[in-house]
Amino acid sequence: MALTRKTVAAIAAVVTLVGLGMWRYWPGEPAPWTDAEIEQLRRLWIGSLPPVPPDPTNAVADDPRAARLGQQLFFDPRLSGNGQVACVTCHQPALRFTDGLPKGRAIGVSMRNTRGLVGAAYSPWLYWDGRKDSLWSQALSPLEDAREHGGNRMQIVRLIAEDSEYSAAYVALFGPLPELSDRGRFPEAAAPGVNAELEAAWQSMSSADQQKVNTVFANIGKAIAAYERLLLPGPSRFDTYVEAVIEANEGAQRRTLSSEEIAGLAVFIRKARCTECHNGPLFTNNEFHNTGILSFPGEVPDRGRIDGIREVQQDPFNCLGPYSDDPVKECAELRFARTGQSLLGATRTPSLRNLSGTAPYMHKGQMAAVPEILDHYNRAPTAMIGHNETKPLGLSRPEIERLEAFLDSLAAPLATPSEWLAAPDLRRRDRVARD
Amino acid sequence: MVKPTWRSSRRTVWIGCVTAAVVALSLIMGPSAAPPDGESGSENDCAWRSKSGRYCVTYRSRLDPITINRIHSWVLHVETPEGVPVDHADIAVDGGMPAHDHGLPTSPRVTKYLGNGDYLVEGMRFHMNGYWEIVVTVEAGGRPDRVILPLEL
């Protein structure tokens, strides 16, 4: 029986569909890396991560004794109004120093999603809106936030002075503590800008005494920052792959990343153009971008950096302020910070090395999982506030899946030795119990 | 329905092929980052000439090579086409990435006149690789003049 035209057409249609399916869904080999792309891979590689930049505003930033004191403080729930909230409450080592929640939860519910701390020492700005310009000044904010630690600086300074271990460590690093026994000069509790009662107590102090308390408070932040500077990402399978690419070792390349993951990497640096913001060895430029993220349900859209920049410029604990140790006060990031309407709705790019295990994502945890993020960037919806800087990407479903596979390959344990990733007191108790 | 003849089908195919070839060629050639108007060229050693031709601007980055995500300073050198340094001009620095429709991530400005037509610009930072244009506006006793410094990172 001769083939009818209909049969031929049907066979042709089936063959075409199968062919198209294979073409779309088969990862295949992406086009080989160009020299320029290999250079891009090298810049993303963890081997390109420079040493943690110095922080001239923090005289003890790289002092191991300060880091040990900072670690104790980080895990100490006495640095709070109710004695139950420590930094670790929201910044949990097992979750890469986040807490698995849309917004931080301690005494109350925090304003935004808890940022991870791994590699935070490389960022000139802290928080989603960049309202702090150093790790040490950032550490002070939660301590007095009624939704978070709910403490006040007078109480926390007293804790350091009255704890023999803390005061010894403090004095060795920073010199003598003020004498706080006179309750007339130094109330039990006091702080500016927290509530009316604490404000009244603060205003009852002389400005010289306020400065003494602020100095100790700032130093507490500096010790915590010295600890946080140690929190660094470790090498991932992606990094081993890049080494194999640099060495032109094709066998090693295929052993480190699957063809799906390599295809996803190709999408990452080619069609999806993720490296426009997620660049450098930390996969973040730490810059402020409006990417049209929807507001948290029931809330107005977040104004982001446009409010954050104003706040940091007025912060007494900023780089230019009296508690900064920088003798020169070059403070280039602060002095030449961008201002203006482009900051409306802009938030700071997070590191993609911290994606794994740190859901939910975005500034108020609006996105539960990575596929949601990729769909969002693919669509590039109109921003609710300000202007969405991104454009639709036109990625296919398989390309999105490969991108997700690649992003998973960035997961890796921290480079930080494990002794820094747990409460120091626990270890001391364990050691005593063993002996 | 009139069946299309073999001759008209061949013409359709021919038109299709030519169209496809034209489209393919234009895609292969691609858009080129055209150098900014009249500012390239090294006549009279003037690396970057301002729009009305009154100034020659060169620059030296104190971060060399320029890498992204690091704040740094530049020294701009401004002179006339005859090589005379321009003293104490008012200089503004702006710019961005034309392809991405965004400006500079910082607000750099001249903080010091170093003499000999040299101006210290602090606060330079780039947060993406790609093609940038730094727009320098020079005003020295007269109308302001603009020069665009192209930069591929």
GROMACS .gro file of C-alpha atoms in nm, chain A:
model
  435
    1MET     CA    1   0.000   0.000   0.000
    2ALA     CA    2   0.144   0.334  -0.101
    3LEU     CA    3   0.190   0.593   0.169
    4THR     CA    4  -0.087   0.848   0.154
    5ARG     CA    5  -0.002   1.212   0.183
    6LYS     CA    6  -0.176   1.216   0.521
    7THR     CA    7   0.044   0.934   0.652
    8VAL     CA    8   0.356   1.107   0.527
    9ALA     CA    9   0.248   1.428   0.694
   10ALA     CA   10   0.175   1.245   1.019
   11ILE     CA   11   0.514   1.071   1.017
   12ALA     CA   12   0.686   1.401   0.938
   13ALA     CA   13   0.501   1.568   1.223
   14VAL     CA   14   0.597   1.295   1.471
   15VAL     CA   15   0.962   1.298   1.358
   16THR     CA   16   0.971   1.679   1.387
   17LEU     CA   17   0.816   1.673   1.732
   18VAL     CA   18   1.054   1.406   1.857
   19GLY     CA   19   1.344   1.592   1.703
   20LEU     CA   20   1.236   1.920   1.861
   21GLY     CA   21   1.189   1.746   2.193
   22MET     CA   22   1.534   1.598   2.178
   23TRP     CA   23   1.682   1.930   2.078
   24ARG     CA   24   1.515   2.115   2.364
   25TYR     CA   25   1.539   1.862   2.643
   26TRP     CA   26   1.869   1.696   2.572
   27PRO     CA   27   2.134   1.889   2.771
   28GLY     CA   28   2.389   1.818   2.504
   29GLU     CA   29   2.715   2.000   2.510
   30PRO     CA   30   2.694   2.379   2.531
   31ALA     CA   31   2.929   2.561   2.297
   32PRO     CA   32   3.286   2.540   2.428
   33TRP     CA   33   3.400   2.820   2.660
   34THR     CA   34   3.557   3.113   2.479
   35ASP     CA   35   3.874   3.268   2.619
   36ALA     CA   36   3.668   3.559   2.750
   37GLU     CA   37   3.432   3.316   2.924
   38ILE     CA   38   3.718   3.124   3.080
   39GLU     CA   39   3.834   3.457   3.221
   40GLN     CA   40   3.481   3.509   3.357
   41LEU     CA   41   3.490   3.165   3.519
   42ARG     CA   42   3.826   3.247   3.673
   43ARG     CA   43   3.677   3.563   3.826
   44LEU     CA   44   3.391   3.360   3.978
   45TRP     CA   45   3.629   3.097   4.110
   46ILE     CA   46   3.691   3.088   4.483
   47GLY     CA   47   4.065   3.095   4.409
   48SER     CA   48   4.014   3.456   4.301
   49LEU     CA   49   3.880   3.559   4.640
   50PRO     CA   50   4.130   3.806   4.786
   51PRO     CA   51   4.206   3.812   5.160
   52VAL     CA   52   3.937   3.977   5.370
   53PRO     CA   53   3.984   4.353   5.313
   54PRO     CA   54   4.117   4.550   5.611
   55ASP     CA   55   3.864   4.753   5.810
   56PRO     CA   56   4.046   5.066   5.924
   57THR     CA   57   3.741   5.171   6.126
   58ASN     CA   58   3.791   4.868   6.354
   59ALA     CA   59   4.128   4.856   6.526
   60VAL     CA   60   4.074   4.495   6.646
   61ALA     CA   61   3.922   4.363   6.323
   62ASP     CA   62   4.198   4.107   6.269
   63ASP     CA   63   4.293   4.042   6.632
   64PRO     CA   64   4.229   3.673   6.721
   65ARG     CA   65   4.163   3.769   7.084
   66ALA     CA   66   3.884   4.001   6.963
   67ALA     CA   67   3.745   3.719   6.750
   68ARG     CA   68   3.732   3.488   7.054
   69LEU     CA   69   3.557   3.754   7.260
   70GLY     CA   70   3.327   3.822   6.965
   71GLN     CA   71   3.240   3.454   6.938
   72GLN     CA   72   3.143   3.442   7.304
   73LEU     CA   73   2.928   3.752   7.265
   74PHE     CA   74   2.771   3.615   6.945
   75PHE     CA   75   2.640   3.308   7.125
   76ASP     CA   76   2.549   3.481   7.455
   77PRO     CA   77   2.172   3.525   7.515
   78ARG     CA   78   2.239   3.768   7.799
   79LEU     CA   79   2.290   4.038   7.532
   80SER     CA   80   1.913   4.090   7.522
   81GLY     CA   81   1.623   4.235   7.715
   82ASN     CA   82   1.480   3.897   7.815
   83GLY     CA   83   1.806   3.705   7.850
   84GLN     CA   84   1.703   3.464   7.574
   85VAL     CA   85   1.815   3.621   7.248
   86ALA     CA   86   2.168   3.595   7.111
   87CYS     CA   87   2.297   3.678   6.764
   88VAL     CA   88   2.291   3.303   6.697
   89THR     CA   89   1.913   3.300   6.753
   90CYS     CA   90   1.869   3.428   6.397
   91HIS     CA   91   2.218   3.370   6.256
   92GLN     CA   92   2.240   2.992   6.297
   93PRO     CA   93   2.563   2.823   6.181
   94ALA     CA   94   2.377   2.514   6.060
   95LEU     CA   95   2.176   2.733   5.820
   96ARG     CA   96   2.475   2.934   5.702
   97PHE     CA   97   2.396   3.195   5.964
   98THR     CA   98   2.034   3.245   5.860
   99ASP     CA   99   1.722   3.110   6.028
  100GLY     CA  100   1.500   2.948   5.763
  101LEU     CA  101   1.226   3.207   5.817
  102PRO     CA  102   1.078   3.477   5.591
  103LYS     CA  103   1.159   3.741   5.853
  104GLY     CA  104   1.374   3.707   6.162
  105ARG     CA  105   1.193   3.604   6.476
  106ALA     CA  106   1.325   3.671   6.826
  107ILE     CA  107   1.133   3.877   7.081
  108GLY     CA  108   0.907   3.988   6.798
  109VAL     CA  109   0.918   3.960   6.421
  110SER     CA  110   1.200   4.145   6.251
  111MET     CA  111   1.154   4.388   5.964
  112ARG     CA  112   1.318   4.175   5.699
  113ASN     CA  113   1.472   3.840   5.607
  114THR     CA  114   1.784   3.748   5.806
  115ARG     CA  115   2.092   3.802   5.590
  116GLY     CA  116   2.361   3.537   5.597
  117LEU     CA  117   2.700   3.637   5.740
  118VAL     CA  118   2.931   3.418   5.531
  119GLY     CA  119   3.159   3.650   5.337
  120ALA     CA  120   2.983   3.957   5.481
  121ALA     CA  121   3.326   4.102   5.562
  122TYR     CA  122   3.371   4.174   5.191
  123SER     CA  123   3.065   4.397   5.164
  124PRO     CA  124   3.098   4.773   5.213
  125TRP     CA  125   2.731   4.778   5.325
  126LEU     CA  126   2.524   4.565   5.558
  127TYR     CA  127   2.151   4.485   5.565
  128TRP     CA  128   1.926   4.459   5.261
  129ASP     CA  129   1.906   4.839   5.249
  130GLY     CA  130   2.268   4.915   5.332
  131ARG     CA  131   2.183   5.123   5.637
  132LYS     CA  132   2.510   5.021   5.808
  133ASP     CA  133   2.857   5.067   5.662
  134SER     CA  134   3.060   4.827   5.877
  135LEU     CA  135   3.018   4.486   6.037
  136TRP     CA  136   3.080   4.634   6.381
  137SER     CA  137   2.819   4.906   6.361
  138GLN     CA  138   2.568   4.661   6.216
  139ALA     CA  139   2.614   4.432   6.519
  140LEU     CA  140   2.487   4.710   6.747
  141SER     CA  141   2.149   4.760   6.579
  142PRO     CA  142   1.978   4.429   6.666
  143LEU     CA  143   2.086   4.463   7.028
  144GLU     CA  144   1.855   4.764   7.075
  145ASP     CA  145   1.581   4.660   6.832
  146ALA     CA  146   1.267   4.585   7.036
  147ARG     CA  147   1.166   4.312   6.789
  148GLU     CA  148   1.504   4.141   6.805
  149HIS     CA  149   1.725   4.149   7.118
  150GLY     CA  150   1.521   4.420   7.292
  151GLY     CA  151   1.820   4.536   7.496
  152ASN     CA  152   1.979   4.875   7.554
  153ARG     CA  153   2.341   4.981   7.541
  154MET     CA  154   2.366   5.073   7.910
  155GLN     CA  155   2.253   4.726   8.015
  156ILE     CA  156   2.489   4.553   7.770
  157VAL     CA  157   2.786   4.767   7.872
  158ARG     CA  158   2.709   4.678   8.235
  159LEU     CA  159   2.705   4.308   8.145
  160ILE     CA  160   3.061   4.336   8.007
  161ALA     CA  161   3.180   4.530   8.311
  162GLU     CA  162   3.023   4.292   8.564
  163ASP     CA  163   3.126   3.962   8.398
  164SER     CA  164   3.484   3.891   8.505
  165GLU     CA  165   3.572   3.697   8.190
  166TYR     CA  166   3.427   3.960   7.960
  167SER     CA  167   3.582   4.253   8.141
  168ALA     CA  168   3.927   4.091   8.142
  169ALA     CA  169   3.905   4.019   7.769
  170TYR     CA  170   3.770   4.371   7.704
  171VAL     CA  171   4.042   4.549   7.900
  172ALA     CA  172   4.318   4.348   7.729
  173LEU     CA  173   4.187   4.466   7.392
  174PHE     CA  174   4.052   4.815   7.449
  175GLY     CA  175   4.190   4.947   7.774
  176PRO     CA  176   4.005   5.035   8.094
  177LEU     CA  177   3.628   5.020   8.128
  178PRO     CA  178   3.446   5.321   8.275
  179GLU     CA  179   3.348   5.298   8.640
  180LEU     CA  180   2.974   5.240   8.627
  181SER     CA  181   2.879   5.201   8.994
  182ASP     CA  182   2.733   5.552   9.027
  183ARG     CA  183   2.369   5.496   8.927
  184GLY     CA  184   2.319   5.871   8.929
  185ARG     CA  185   2.560   5.908   8.640
  186PHE     CA  186   2.502   5.571   8.476
  187PRO     CA  187   2.136   5.454   8.503
  188GLU     CA  188   2.048   5.086   8.509
  189ALA     CA  189   1.911   5.109   8.157
  190ALA     CA  190   1.948   5.384   7.898
  191ALA     CA  191   1.970   5.433   7.524
  192PRO     CA  192   1.881   5.696   7.263
  193GLY     CA  193   1.614   5.632   7.002
  194VAL     CA  194   1.461   5.313   7.147
  195ASN     CA  195   1.165   5.424   7.359
  196ALA     CA  196   1.065   5.721   7.573
  197GLU     CA  197   1.179   5.572   7.904
  198LEU     CA  198   1.524   5.472   7.783
  199GLU     CA  199   1.556   5.805   7.602
  200ALA     CA  200   1.480   5.999   7.920
  201ALA     CA  201   1.740   5.798   8.110
  202TRP     CA  202   1.992   5.858   7.831
  203GLN     CA  203   1.925   6.230   7.826
  204SER     CA  204   1.982   6.243   8.204
  205MET     CA  205   2.346   6.145   8.138
  206SER     CA  206   2.621   6.394   8.064
  207SER     CA  207   2.745   6.388   7.707
  208ALA     CA  208   3.088   6.279   7.831
  209ASP     CA  209   2.931   5.978   8.003
  210GLN     CA  210   2.716   5.904   7.699
  211GLN     CA  211   3.034   5.897   7.495
  212LYS     CA  212   3.198   5.656   7.740
  213VAL     CA  213   2.904   5.419   7.710
  214ASN     CA  214   2.893   5.455   7.331
  215THR     CA  215   3.263   5.374   7.310
  216VAL     CA  216   3.223   5.048   7.503
  217PHE     CA  217   2.913   4.967   7.300
  218ALA     CA  218   3.103   5.026   6.975
  219ASN     CA  219   3.390   4.808   7.100
  220ILE     CA  220   3.147   4.524   7.170
  221GLY     CA  221   3.040   4.551   6.806
  222LYS     CA  222   3.404   4.551   6.697
  223ALA     CA  223   3.473   4.225   6.880
  224ILE     CA  224   3.165   4.064   6.725
  225ALA     CA  225   3.281   4.188   6.384
  226ALA     CA  226   3.626   4.035   6.436
  227TYR     CA  227   3.449   3.700   6.481
  228GLU     CA  228   3.222   3.750   6.180
  229ARG     CA  229   3.520   3.830   5.957
  230LEU     CA  230   3.624   3.467   6.001
  231LEU     CA  231   3.305   3.333   5.837
  232LEU     CA  232   3.415   3.246   5.484
  233PRO     CA  233   3.284   3.020   5.206
  234GLY     CA  234   3.464   2.699   5.118
  235PRO     CA  235   3.540   2.553   4.772
  236SER     CA  236   3.248   2.391   4.591
  237ARG     CA  237   3.227   2.148   4.299
  238PHE     CA  238   3.190   2.451   4.073
  239ASP     CA  239   3.531   2.575   4.191
  240THR     CA  240   3.692   2.236   4.122
  241TYR     CA  241   3.534   2.248   3.777
  242VAL     CA  242   3.685   2.590   3.706
  243GLU     CA  243   4.029   2.461   3.804
  244ALA     CA  244   3.981   2.178   3.557
  245VAL     CA  245   3.879   2.429   3.288
  246ILE     CA  246   4.184   2.646   3.357
  247GLU     CA  247   4.402   2.336   3.326
  248ALA     CA  248   4.213   2.231   3.011
  249ASN     CA  249   4.154   1.893   3.174
  250GLU     CA  250   3.837   1.767   3.009
  251GLY     CA  251   3.824   1.444   3.204
  252ALA     CA  252   3.837   1.629   3.535
  253GLN     CA  253   3.574   1.874   3.412
  254ARG     CA  254   3.329   1.592   3.343
  255ARG     CA  255   3.404   1.434   3.681
  256THR     CA  256   3.324   1.747   3.883
  257LEU     CA  257   3.006   1.883   3.723
  258SER     CA  258   2.735   1.688   3.541
  259SER     CA  259   2.646   1.786   3.186
  260GLU     CA  260   2.320   1.931   3.325
  261GLU     CA  261   2.515   2.151   3.567
  262ILE     CA  262   2.764   2.262   3.299
  263ALA     CA  263   2.473   2.349   3.073
  264GLY     CA  264   2.327   2.548   3.363
  265LEU     CA  265   2.655   2.734   3.410
  266ALA     CA  266   2.647   2.822   3.042
  267VAL     CA  267   2.298   2.968   3.087
  268PHE     CA  268   2.419   3.152   3.399
  269ILE     CA  269   2.694   3.344   3.220
  270ARG     CA  270   2.537   3.360   2.875
  271LYS     CA  271   2.164   3.390   2.820
  272ALA     CA  272   2.056   3.464   3.178
  273ARG     CA  273   2.337   3.720   3.230
  274CYS     CA  274   2.334   3.654   3.605
  275THR     CA  275   2.692   3.777   3.639
  276GLU     CA  276   2.574   4.132   3.583
  277CYS     CA  277   2.499   4.137   3.956
  278HIS     CA  278   2.608   3.796   4.084
  279ASN     CA  279   2.973   3.842   3.998
  280GLY     CA  280   3.307   3.793   4.164
  281PRO     CA  281   3.409   3.493   4.373
  282LEU     CA  282   3.123   3.557   4.616
  283PHE     CA  283   2.868   3.572   4.334
  284THR     CA  284   2.756   3.916   4.448
  285ASN     CA  285   2.859   4.270   4.364
  286ASN     CA  286   2.706   4.378   4.699
  287GLU     CA  287   2.534   4.657   4.505
  288PHE     CA  288   2.175   4.778   4.529
  289HIS     CA  289   1.937   4.673   4.255
  290ASN     CA  290   1.563   4.686   4.205
  291THR     CA  291   1.462   4.355   4.051
  292GLY     CA  292   1.088   4.397   4.084
  293ILE     CA  293   1.042   4.163   4.381
  294LEU     CA  294   0.680   4.175   4.495
  295SER     CA  295   0.610   4.324   4.834
  296PHE     CA  296   0.546   4.103   5.133
  297PRO     CA  297   0.174   4.014   5.139
  298GLY     CA  298  -0.025   4.288   5.311
  299GLU     CA  299   0.268   4.531   5.321
  300VAL     CA  300   0.362   4.832   5.115
  301PRO     CA  301   0.663   4.775   4.886
  302ASP     CA  302   1.000   4.812   5.054
  303ARG     CA  303   1.173   5.142   4.973
  304GLY     CA  304   1.510   4.976   5.024
  305ARG     CA  305   1.834   5.166   4.979
  306ILE     CA  306   1.675   5.507   4.922
  307ASP     CA  307   1.593   5.509   5.295
  308GLY     CA  308   1.899   5.307   5.390
  309ILE     CA  309   2.148   5.558   5.248
  310ARG     CA  310   1.991   5.842   5.445
  311GLU     CA  311   2.006   5.635   5.761
  312VAL     CA  312   2.371   5.540   5.725
  313GLN     CA  313   2.471   5.898   5.647
  314GLN     CA  314   2.320   6.005   5.981
  315ASP     CA  315   2.449   5.709   6.183
  316PRO     CA  316   2.686   5.818   6.465
  317PHE     CA  317   2.854   5.477   6.434
  318ASN     CA  318   2.942   5.519   6.066
  319CYS     CA  319   3.289   5.539   5.912
  320LEU     CA  320   3.309   5.917   5.955
  321GLY     CA  321   3.178   5.918   6.313
  322PRO     CA  322   3.363   5.955   6.645
  323TYR     CA  323   3.368   5.578   6.718
  324SER     CA  324   3.543   5.488   6.394
  325ASP     CA  325   3.908   5.400   6.455
  326ASP     CA  326   4.010   5.516   6.108
  327PRO     CA  327   4.263   5.799   6.158
  328VAL     CA  328   4.241   5.914   5.797
  329LYS     CA  329   3.863   5.866   5.758
  330GLU     CA  330   3.896   5.819   5.384
  331CYS     CA  331   3.553   5.648   5.397
  332ALA     CA  332   3.525   5.647   5.019
  333GLU     CA  333   3.213   5.427   5.002
  334LEU     CA  334   3.022   5.654   5.239
  335ARG     CA  335   3.151   5.984   5.099
  336PHE     CA  336   3.084   5.893   4.738
  337ALA     CA  337   2.774   5.679   4.780
  338ARG     CA  338   2.515   5.694   4.506
  339THR     CA  339   2.195   5.873   4.596
  340GLY     CA  340   1.877   5.946   4.402
  341GLN     CA  341   1.568   5.784   4.264
  342SER     CA  342   1.742   5.480   4.114
  343LEU     CA  343   1.773   5.357   4.474
  344LEU     CA  344   1.397   5.334   4.520
  345GLY     CA  345   1.307   4.971   4.589
  346ALA     CA  346   1.671   4.868   4.546
  347THR     CA  347   1.811   4.603   4.781
  348ARG     CA  348   2.156   4.451   4.814
  349THR     CA  349   2.251   4.152   4.601
  350PRO     CA  350   2.297   3.837   4.813
  351SER     CA  351   2.572   3.583   4.756
  352LEU     CA  352   2.469   3.275   4.558
  353ARG     CA  353   2.721   3.062   4.747
  354ASN     CA  354   2.474   3.073   5.034
  355LEU     CA  355   2.163   2.959   4.847
  356SER     CA  356   2.166   2.602   4.965
  357GLY     CA  357   1.976   2.558   5.290
  358THR     CA  358   1.898   2.928   5.330
  359ALA     CA  359   1.541   2.947   5.200
  360PRO     CA  360   1.322   3.146   5.197
  361TYR     CA  361   1.476   3.414   4.979
  362MET     CA  362   1.458   3.787   4.905
  363HIS     CA  363   1.433   4.080   5.143
  364LYS     CA  364   1.122   3.958   5.324
  365GLY     CA  365   1.147   3.591   5.240
  366GLN     CA  366   0.891   3.632   4.964
  367MET     CA  367   1.026   3.339   4.764
  368ALA     CA  368   1.017   2.992   4.914
  369ALA     CA  369   1.248   2.815   4.669
  370VAL     CA  370   1.498   2.872   4.391
  371PRO     CA  371   1.262   2.781   4.101
  372GLU     CA  372   1.040   3.073   4.206
  373ILE     CA  373   1.338   3.309   4.188
  374LEU     CA  374   1.437   3.188   3.841
  375ASP     CA  375   1.080   3.218   3.714
  376HIS     CA  376   1.067   3.573   3.850
  377TYR     CA  377   1.385   3.679   3.671
  378ASN     CA  378   1.270   3.509   3.355
  379ARG     CA  379   0.948   3.711   3.354
  380ALA     CA  380   1.092   4.038   3.488
  381PRO     CA  381   0.755   4.183   3.595
  382THR     CA  382   0.699   4.555   3.636
  383ALA     CA  383   0.820   4.669   3.977
  384MET     CA  384   0.561   4.775   4.234
  385ILE     CA  385   0.793   5.056   4.342
  386GLY     CA  386   1.073   5.219   4.147
  387HIS     CA  387   1.200   5.063   3.826
  388ASN     CA  388   1.282   4.695   3.765
  389GLU     CA  389   1.635   4.693   3.625
  390THR     CA  390   1.604   4.345   3.480
  391LYS     CA  391   1.455   4.243   3.147
  392PRO     CA  392   1.274   3.920   3.057
  393LEU     CA  393   1.522   3.647   2.971
  394GLY     CA  394   1.322   3.414   2.747
  395LEU     CA  395   1.461   3.104   2.915
  396SER     CA  396   1.296   2.770   2.838
  397ARG     CA  397   1.185   2.537   3.115
  398PRO     CA  398   1.485   2.304   3.057
  399GLU     CA  399   1.721   2.602   3.070
  400ILE     CA  400   1.571   2.706   3.404
  401GLU     CA  401   1.613   2.352   3.539
  402ARG     CA  402   1.975   2.343   3.429
  403LEU     CA  403   2.033   2.682   3.594
  404GLU     CA  404   1.892   2.545   3.918
  405ALA     CA  405   2.115   2.238   3.892
  406PHE     CA  406   2.419   2.463   3.846
  407LEU     CA  407   2.327   2.679   4.146
  408ASP     CA  408   2.312   2.366   4.363
  409SER     CA  409   2.674   2.295   4.267
  410LEU     CA  410   2.783   2.607   4.457
  411ALA     CA  411   2.692   2.449   4.791
  412ALA     CA  412   2.991   2.372   5.012
  413PRO     CA  413   3.085   2.368   5.380
  414LEU     CA  414   3.237   2.687   5.516
  415ALA     CA  415   3.612   2.731   5.501
  416THR     CA  416   3.592   2.846   5.865
  417PRO     CA  417   3.728   2.585   6.111
  418SER     CA  418   3.447   2.415   6.302
  419GLU     CA  419   3.565   2.546   6.640
  420TRP     CA  420   3.427   2.885   6.534
  421LEU     CA  421   3.089   2.746   6.435
  422ALA     CA  422   2.960   2.656   6.780
  423ALA     CA  423   2.917   2.826   7.114
  424PRO     CA  424   3.254   2.846   7.292
  425ASP     CA  425   3.100   2.782   7.634
  426LEU     CA  426   2.960   2.449   7.518
  427ARG     CA  427   3.305   2.339   7.408
  428ARG     CA  428   3.453   2.440   7.740
  429ARG     CA  429   3.186   2.245   7.929
  430ASP     CA  430   3.249   1.944   7.706
  431ARG     CA  431   3.624   1.967   7.766
  432VAL     CA  432   3.573   1.988   8.145
  433ALA     CA  433   3.333   1.691   8.137
  434ARG     CA  434   3.587   1.485   7.941
  435ASP     CA  435   3.883   1.559   8.174
   0.00000   0.00000   0.00000
